[in-house]
Short mmCIF file of C-alpha atoms in Angstrom, two decimals:
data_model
loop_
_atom_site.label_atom_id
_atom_site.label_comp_id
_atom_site.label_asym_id
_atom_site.label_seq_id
_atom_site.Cartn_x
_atom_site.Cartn_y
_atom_site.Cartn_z
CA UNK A 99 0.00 0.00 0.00
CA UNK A 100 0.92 3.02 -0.75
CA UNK A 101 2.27 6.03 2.38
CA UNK A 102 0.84 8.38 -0.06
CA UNK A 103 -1.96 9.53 -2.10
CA UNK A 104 -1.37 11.21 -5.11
CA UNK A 105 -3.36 14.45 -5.97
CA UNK A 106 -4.40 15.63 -9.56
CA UNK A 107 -1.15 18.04 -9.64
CA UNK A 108 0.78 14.99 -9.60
CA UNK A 109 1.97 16.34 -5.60
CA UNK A 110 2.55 12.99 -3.64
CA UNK A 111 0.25 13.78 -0.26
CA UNK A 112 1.21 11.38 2.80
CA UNK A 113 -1.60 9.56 3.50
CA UNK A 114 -1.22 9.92 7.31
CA UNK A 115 -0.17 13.03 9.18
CA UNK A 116 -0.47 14.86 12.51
CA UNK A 117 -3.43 16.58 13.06
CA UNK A 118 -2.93 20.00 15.37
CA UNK A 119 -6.60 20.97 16.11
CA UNK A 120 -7.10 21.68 20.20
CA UNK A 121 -3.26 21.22 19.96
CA UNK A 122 -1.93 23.29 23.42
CA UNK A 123 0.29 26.19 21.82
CA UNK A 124 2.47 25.41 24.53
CA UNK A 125 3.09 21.45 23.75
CA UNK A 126 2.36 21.95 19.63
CA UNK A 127 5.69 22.34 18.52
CA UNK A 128 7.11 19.78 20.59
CA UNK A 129 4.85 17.30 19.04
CA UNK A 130 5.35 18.12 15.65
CA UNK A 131 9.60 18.27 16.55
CA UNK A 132 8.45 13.97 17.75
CA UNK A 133 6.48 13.79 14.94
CA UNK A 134 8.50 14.53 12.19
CA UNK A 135 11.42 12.07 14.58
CA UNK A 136 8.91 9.22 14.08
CA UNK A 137 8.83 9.88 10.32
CA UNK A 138 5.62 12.06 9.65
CA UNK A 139 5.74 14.11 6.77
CA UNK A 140 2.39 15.90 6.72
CA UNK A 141 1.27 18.52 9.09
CA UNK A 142 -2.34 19.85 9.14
CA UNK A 143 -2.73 23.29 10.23
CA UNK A 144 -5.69 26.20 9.92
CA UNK A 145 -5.69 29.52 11.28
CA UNK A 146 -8.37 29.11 13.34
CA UNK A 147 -6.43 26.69 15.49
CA UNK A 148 -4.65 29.58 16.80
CA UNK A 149 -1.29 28.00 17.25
CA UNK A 150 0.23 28.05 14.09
CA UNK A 151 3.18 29.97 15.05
CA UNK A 152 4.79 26.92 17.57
CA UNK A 153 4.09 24.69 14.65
CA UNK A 154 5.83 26.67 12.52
CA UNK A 155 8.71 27.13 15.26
CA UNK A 156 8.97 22.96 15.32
CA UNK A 157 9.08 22.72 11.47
CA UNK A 158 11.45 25.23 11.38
CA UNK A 159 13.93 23.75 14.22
CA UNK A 160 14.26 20.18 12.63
CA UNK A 161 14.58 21.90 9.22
CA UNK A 162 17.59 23.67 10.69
CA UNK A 163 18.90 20.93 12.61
CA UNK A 164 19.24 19.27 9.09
CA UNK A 165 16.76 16.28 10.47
CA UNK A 166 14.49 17.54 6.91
CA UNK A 167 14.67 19.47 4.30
CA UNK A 168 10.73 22.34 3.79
CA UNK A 169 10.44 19.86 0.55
CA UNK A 170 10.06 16.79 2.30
CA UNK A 171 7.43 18.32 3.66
CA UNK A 172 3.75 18.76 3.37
CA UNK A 173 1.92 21.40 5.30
CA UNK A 174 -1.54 22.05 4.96
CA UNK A 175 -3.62 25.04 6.17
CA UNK A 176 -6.74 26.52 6.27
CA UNK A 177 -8.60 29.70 4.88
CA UNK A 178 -10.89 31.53 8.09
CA UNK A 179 -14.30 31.77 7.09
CA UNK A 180 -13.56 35.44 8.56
CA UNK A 181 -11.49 36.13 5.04
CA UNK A 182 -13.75 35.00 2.55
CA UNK A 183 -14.14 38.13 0.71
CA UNK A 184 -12.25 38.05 -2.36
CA UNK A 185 -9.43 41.23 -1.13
CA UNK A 186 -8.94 39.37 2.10
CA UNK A 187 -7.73 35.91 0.89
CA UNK A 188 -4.26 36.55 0.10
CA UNK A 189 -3.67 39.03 3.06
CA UNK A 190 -5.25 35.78 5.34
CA UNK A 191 -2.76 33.10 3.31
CA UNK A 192 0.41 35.78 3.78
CA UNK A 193 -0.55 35.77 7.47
CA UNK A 194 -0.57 32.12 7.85
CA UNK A 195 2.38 31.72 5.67
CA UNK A 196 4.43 33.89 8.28
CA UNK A 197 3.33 32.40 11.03
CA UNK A 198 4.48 29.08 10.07
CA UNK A 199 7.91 30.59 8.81
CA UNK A 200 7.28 29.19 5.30
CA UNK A 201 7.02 30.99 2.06
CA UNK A 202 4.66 28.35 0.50
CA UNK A 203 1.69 26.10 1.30
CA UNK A 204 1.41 22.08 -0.01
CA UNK A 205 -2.21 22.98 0.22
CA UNK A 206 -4.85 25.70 0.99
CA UNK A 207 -8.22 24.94 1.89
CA UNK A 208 -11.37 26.52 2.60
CA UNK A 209 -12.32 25.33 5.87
CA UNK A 210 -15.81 25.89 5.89
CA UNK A 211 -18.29 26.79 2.79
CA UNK A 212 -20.01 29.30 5.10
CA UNK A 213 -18.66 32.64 5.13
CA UNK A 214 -18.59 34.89 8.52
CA UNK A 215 -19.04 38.95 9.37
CA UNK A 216 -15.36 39.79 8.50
CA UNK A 217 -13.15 41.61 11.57
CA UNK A 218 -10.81 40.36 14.16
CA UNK A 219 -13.87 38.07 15.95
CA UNK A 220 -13.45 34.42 14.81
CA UNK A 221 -17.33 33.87 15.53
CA UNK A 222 -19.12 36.92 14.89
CA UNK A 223 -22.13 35.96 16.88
CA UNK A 224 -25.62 37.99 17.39
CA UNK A 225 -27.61 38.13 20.00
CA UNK A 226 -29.10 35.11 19.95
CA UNK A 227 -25.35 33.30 19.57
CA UNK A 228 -26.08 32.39 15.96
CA UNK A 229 -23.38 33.27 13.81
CA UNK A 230 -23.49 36.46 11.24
CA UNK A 231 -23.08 35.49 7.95
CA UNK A 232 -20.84 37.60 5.38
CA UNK A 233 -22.90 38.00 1.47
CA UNK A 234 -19.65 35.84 0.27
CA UNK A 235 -19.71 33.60 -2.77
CA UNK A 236 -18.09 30.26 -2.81
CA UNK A 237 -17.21 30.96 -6.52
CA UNK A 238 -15.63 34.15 -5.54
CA UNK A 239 -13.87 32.78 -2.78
CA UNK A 240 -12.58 30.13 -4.94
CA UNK A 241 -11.29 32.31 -8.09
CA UNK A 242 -9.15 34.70 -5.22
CA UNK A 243 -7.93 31.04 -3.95
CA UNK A 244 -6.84 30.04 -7.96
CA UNK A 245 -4.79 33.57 -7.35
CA UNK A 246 -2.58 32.00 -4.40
CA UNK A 247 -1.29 29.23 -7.18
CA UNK A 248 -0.44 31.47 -9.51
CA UNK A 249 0.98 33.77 -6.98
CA UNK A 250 3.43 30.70 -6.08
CA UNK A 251 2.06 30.94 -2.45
CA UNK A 252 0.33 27.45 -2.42
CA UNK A 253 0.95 24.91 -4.56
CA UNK A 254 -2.61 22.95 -4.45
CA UNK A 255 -6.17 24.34 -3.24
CA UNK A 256 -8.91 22.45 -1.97
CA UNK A 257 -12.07 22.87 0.20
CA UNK A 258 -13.24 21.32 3.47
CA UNK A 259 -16.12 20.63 5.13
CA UNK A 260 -18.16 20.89 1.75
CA UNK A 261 -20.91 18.51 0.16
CA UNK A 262 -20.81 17.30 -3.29
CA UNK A 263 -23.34 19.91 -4.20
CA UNK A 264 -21.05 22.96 -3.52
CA UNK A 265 -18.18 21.00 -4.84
CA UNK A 266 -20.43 20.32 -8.51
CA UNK A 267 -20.92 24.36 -8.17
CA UNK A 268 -17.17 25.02 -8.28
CA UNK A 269 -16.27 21.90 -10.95
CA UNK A 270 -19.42 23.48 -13.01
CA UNK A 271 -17.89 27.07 -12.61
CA UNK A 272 -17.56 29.14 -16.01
CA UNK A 273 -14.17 29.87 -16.60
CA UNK A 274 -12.75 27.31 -13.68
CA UNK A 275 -8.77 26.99 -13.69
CA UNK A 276 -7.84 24.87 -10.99
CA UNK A 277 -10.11 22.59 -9.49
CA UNK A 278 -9.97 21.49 -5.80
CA UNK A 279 -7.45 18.90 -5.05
CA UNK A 280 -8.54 17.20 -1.49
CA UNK A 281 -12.11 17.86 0.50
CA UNK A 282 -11.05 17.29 4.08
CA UNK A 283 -14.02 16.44 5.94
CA UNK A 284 -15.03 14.53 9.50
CA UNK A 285 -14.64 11.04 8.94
CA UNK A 286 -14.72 8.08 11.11
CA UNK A 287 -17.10 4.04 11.58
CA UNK A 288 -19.65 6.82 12.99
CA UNK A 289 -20.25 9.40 9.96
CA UNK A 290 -18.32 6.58 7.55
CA UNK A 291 -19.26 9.21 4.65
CA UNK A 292 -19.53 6.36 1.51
CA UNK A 293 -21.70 8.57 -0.88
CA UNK A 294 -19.07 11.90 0.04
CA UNK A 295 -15.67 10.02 -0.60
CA UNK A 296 -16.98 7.90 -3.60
CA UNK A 297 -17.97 11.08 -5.26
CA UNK A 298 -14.86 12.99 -4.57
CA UNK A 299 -12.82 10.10 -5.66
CA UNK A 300 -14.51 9.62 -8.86
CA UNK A 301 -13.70 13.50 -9.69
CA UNK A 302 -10.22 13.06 -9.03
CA UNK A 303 -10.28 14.96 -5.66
CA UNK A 304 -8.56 13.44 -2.55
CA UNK A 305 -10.33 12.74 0.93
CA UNK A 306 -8.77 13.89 4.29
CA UNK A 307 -10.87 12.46 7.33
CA UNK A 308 -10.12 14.70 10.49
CA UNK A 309 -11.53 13.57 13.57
CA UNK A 310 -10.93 9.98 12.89
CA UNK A 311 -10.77 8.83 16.07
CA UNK A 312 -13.89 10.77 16.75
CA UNK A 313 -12.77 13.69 18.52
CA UNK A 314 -12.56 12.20 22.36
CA UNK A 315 -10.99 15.57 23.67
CA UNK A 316 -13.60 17.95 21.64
CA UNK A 317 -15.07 20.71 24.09
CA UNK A 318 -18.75 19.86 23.83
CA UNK A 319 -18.43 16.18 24.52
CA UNK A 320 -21.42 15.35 26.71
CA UNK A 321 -21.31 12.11 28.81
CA UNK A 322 -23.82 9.74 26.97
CA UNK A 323 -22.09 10.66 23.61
CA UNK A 324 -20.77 7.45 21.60
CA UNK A 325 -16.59 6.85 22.04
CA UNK A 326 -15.28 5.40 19.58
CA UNK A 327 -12.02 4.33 21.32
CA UNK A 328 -14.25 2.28 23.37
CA UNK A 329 -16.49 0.94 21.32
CA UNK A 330 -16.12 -3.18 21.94
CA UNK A 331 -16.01 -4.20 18.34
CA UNK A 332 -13.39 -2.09 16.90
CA UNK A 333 -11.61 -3.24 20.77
CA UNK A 334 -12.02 -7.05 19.41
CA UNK A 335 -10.95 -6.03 15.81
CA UNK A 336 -7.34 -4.47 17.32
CA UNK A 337 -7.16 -7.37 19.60
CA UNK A 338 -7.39 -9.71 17.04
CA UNK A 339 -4.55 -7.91 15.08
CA UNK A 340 -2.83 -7.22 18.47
CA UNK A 341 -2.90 -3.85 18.02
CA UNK A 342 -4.93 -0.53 19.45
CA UNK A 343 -8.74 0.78 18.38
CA UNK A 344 -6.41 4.49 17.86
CA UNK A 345 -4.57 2.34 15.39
CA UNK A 346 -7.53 0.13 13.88
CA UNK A 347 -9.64 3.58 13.30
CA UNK A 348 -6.67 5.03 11.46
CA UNK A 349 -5.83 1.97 9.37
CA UNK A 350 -9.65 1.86 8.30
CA UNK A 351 -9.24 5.00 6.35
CA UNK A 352 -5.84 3.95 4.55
CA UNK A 353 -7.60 0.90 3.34
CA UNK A 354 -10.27 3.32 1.61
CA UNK A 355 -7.44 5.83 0.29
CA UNK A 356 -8.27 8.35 2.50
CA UNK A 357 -5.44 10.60 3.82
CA UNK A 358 -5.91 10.55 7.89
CA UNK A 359 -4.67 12.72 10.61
CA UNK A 360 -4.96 12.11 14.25
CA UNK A 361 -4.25 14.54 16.31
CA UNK A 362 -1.92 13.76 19.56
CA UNK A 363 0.37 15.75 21.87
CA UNK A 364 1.75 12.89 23.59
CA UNK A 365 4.75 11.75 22.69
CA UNK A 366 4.20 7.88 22.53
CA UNK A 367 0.34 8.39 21.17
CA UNK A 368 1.74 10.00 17.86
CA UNK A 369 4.43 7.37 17.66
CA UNK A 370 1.68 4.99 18.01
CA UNK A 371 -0.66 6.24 15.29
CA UNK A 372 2.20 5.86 13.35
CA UNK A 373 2.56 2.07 13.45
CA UNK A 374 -0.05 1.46 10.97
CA UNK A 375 1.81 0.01 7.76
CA UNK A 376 2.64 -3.36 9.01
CA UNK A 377 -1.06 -4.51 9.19
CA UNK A 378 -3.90 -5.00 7.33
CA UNK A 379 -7.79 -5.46 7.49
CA UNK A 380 -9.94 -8.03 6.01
CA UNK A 381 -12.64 -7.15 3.70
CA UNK A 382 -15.11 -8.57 6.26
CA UNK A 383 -13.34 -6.48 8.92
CA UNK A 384 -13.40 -3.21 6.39
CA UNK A 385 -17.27 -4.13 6.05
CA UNK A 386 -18.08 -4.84 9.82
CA UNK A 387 -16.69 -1.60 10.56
CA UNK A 388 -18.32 0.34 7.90
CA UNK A 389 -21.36 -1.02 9.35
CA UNK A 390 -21.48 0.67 12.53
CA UNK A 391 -22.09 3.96 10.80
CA UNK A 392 -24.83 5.81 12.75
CA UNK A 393 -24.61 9.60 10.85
CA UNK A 394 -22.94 11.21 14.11
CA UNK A 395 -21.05 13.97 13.33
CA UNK A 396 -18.35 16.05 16.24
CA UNK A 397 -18.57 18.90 14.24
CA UNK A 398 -21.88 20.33 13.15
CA UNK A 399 -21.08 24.01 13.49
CA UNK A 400 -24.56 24.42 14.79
CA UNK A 401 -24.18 28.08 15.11
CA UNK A 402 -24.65 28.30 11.24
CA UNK A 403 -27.40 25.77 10.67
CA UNK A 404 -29.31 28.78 9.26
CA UNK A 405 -26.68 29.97 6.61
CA UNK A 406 -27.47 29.86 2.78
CA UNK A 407 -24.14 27.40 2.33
CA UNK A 408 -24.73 25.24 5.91
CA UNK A 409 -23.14 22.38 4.39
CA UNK A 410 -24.84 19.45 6.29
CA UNK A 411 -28.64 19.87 5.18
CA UNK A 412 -27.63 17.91 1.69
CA UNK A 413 -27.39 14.49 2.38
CA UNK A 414 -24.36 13.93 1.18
#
């Protein structure tokens, strides 16, 4: 199998890398510095995450320790939905770009198809907590995103978050000269997504799951939600290959050619999630696990249920 999946740019994306959302700013760059030790190659970052700077700081320490060299490397971020007015993408992409201390992106994405108030508020919110919307465009968004590639800031764009409707609008879009590389969405036996990835695959576009091991340290998590980790049958699954459920729920997604990346920042949990080439799953193991999808999403972004491009309303 391959460690990588290759986009439509011909750009070799590792099919497994660290994920850094609720990463601690003040243990981030230490896990990426053990990360990239263990032999990960792709980081996924996004502004919003608000701690792109220490990730930046470990990239930049092994790079100058000689451990890598910035093109072994593939670093992924995200555009704000704060930014998606056409003037403000490249100023929001510039600002990432210095933060990590890189002067290109593997890949952009826009992290959500909903577009927010623009200012210095992440979640512009009214009074009732929902949040304000900005009169944004996808296609708009997209053609100021097109600009970044030829600019030489990012190599590949893509979306996130996005059903295959708003991903036909862009593929359908008059005058269209790059279209999206990789829709990273949440993906895990829980939301197991079929219809989604099948679609994007058959377009050419690469899947990223995020949340794959269904978010266990998410802020919301009420008691009598379903944990994944524990779930008995993916426990007897890992027995059986004498390995973990973190590293069963990863391999699933490998097996499907969906690029994966757990998040961790401890040390022997990302060397862990690592260990997940020397293994594989039967098809009746793949199917079993498949099965236990129950449409349960971590991130709904509730607060936007009433926006024109809420993304989960389409079923797929």
């Amino acid at each position: 199998m391959a460690k990588y999946v290759e986009l439509y740019t011909k750009a070799k994306m590792p099919i497994l890398g660290l994920g850094t959302w609720k990463s601690p700013p003040g243990k981030v760059a230490d896990a990426v510095k053990k990360a990239i030790d263990v032999g990960y190659r792709h980081f996924d970052c996004a502004y919003v995450y608000q701690n792109e700077d220490e990730v930046g700081s470990g990239i930049q320490e092994k790079i100058k320790a000689g451990v890598v060299k910035r093109e072994d490397l593939f670093v992924v971020s995200k555009l704000w939905c704060t930014f998606h007015e056409k003037h403000l993408v490249k100023g929001a992409c510039k600002t990432t770009l210095a933060s990590l201390k890189l002067d290109y992106l593997d890949l952009y994405l826009i992290h959500w198809p909903v577009g927010f108030k623009a200012g210095s508020e992440l979640f512009p919110a009214d009074e009732k907590g929902m949040t304000i919307p900005s009169n944004t465009n996808i296609l708009d968004t997209w053609e100021a995103m097109e600009e970044l590639v030829d600019a030489g800031l990012v190599k590949a764009i893509g979306v996130s978050n996005f059903n295959h409707e708003q991903i036909e609008r862009i593929l359908k879009k008059p005058g269209l000269k790059y279209k999206p590389a990789n829709n990273q969405i949440e993906c895990h036996p829980y939301l197991t997504q079929e219809k989604l990835v099948d679609y994007c695959q058959s377009k050419g576009i690469s899947v990223t799951a995020y949340s794959p091991l269904g978010s266990p340290d998410r802020p919301w998590a009420k008691p009598e939600d379903p944990s994944l980790l524990d779930d008995p049958k993916i426990k007897e699954i890992a027995a059986k290959h004498n390995k973990t459920s973190a590293q069963v729920l990863i391999r699933f997604h490998i097996q499907r050619n969906v690029i994966v990346i757990p998040k961790s920042v401890t040390p022997a949990r990302i060397e862990e999630n690592f260990k997940v080439f020397d293994f594989e799953l039967s098809k009746q193991e793949m199917e079993t696990i498949l099965s236990f999808n129950r449409s349960w999403r971590v991130c709904a972004l509730s607060t936007c249920a009433s926006h024109k491009e809420y993304p989960f309303k389409a079923e797929y």
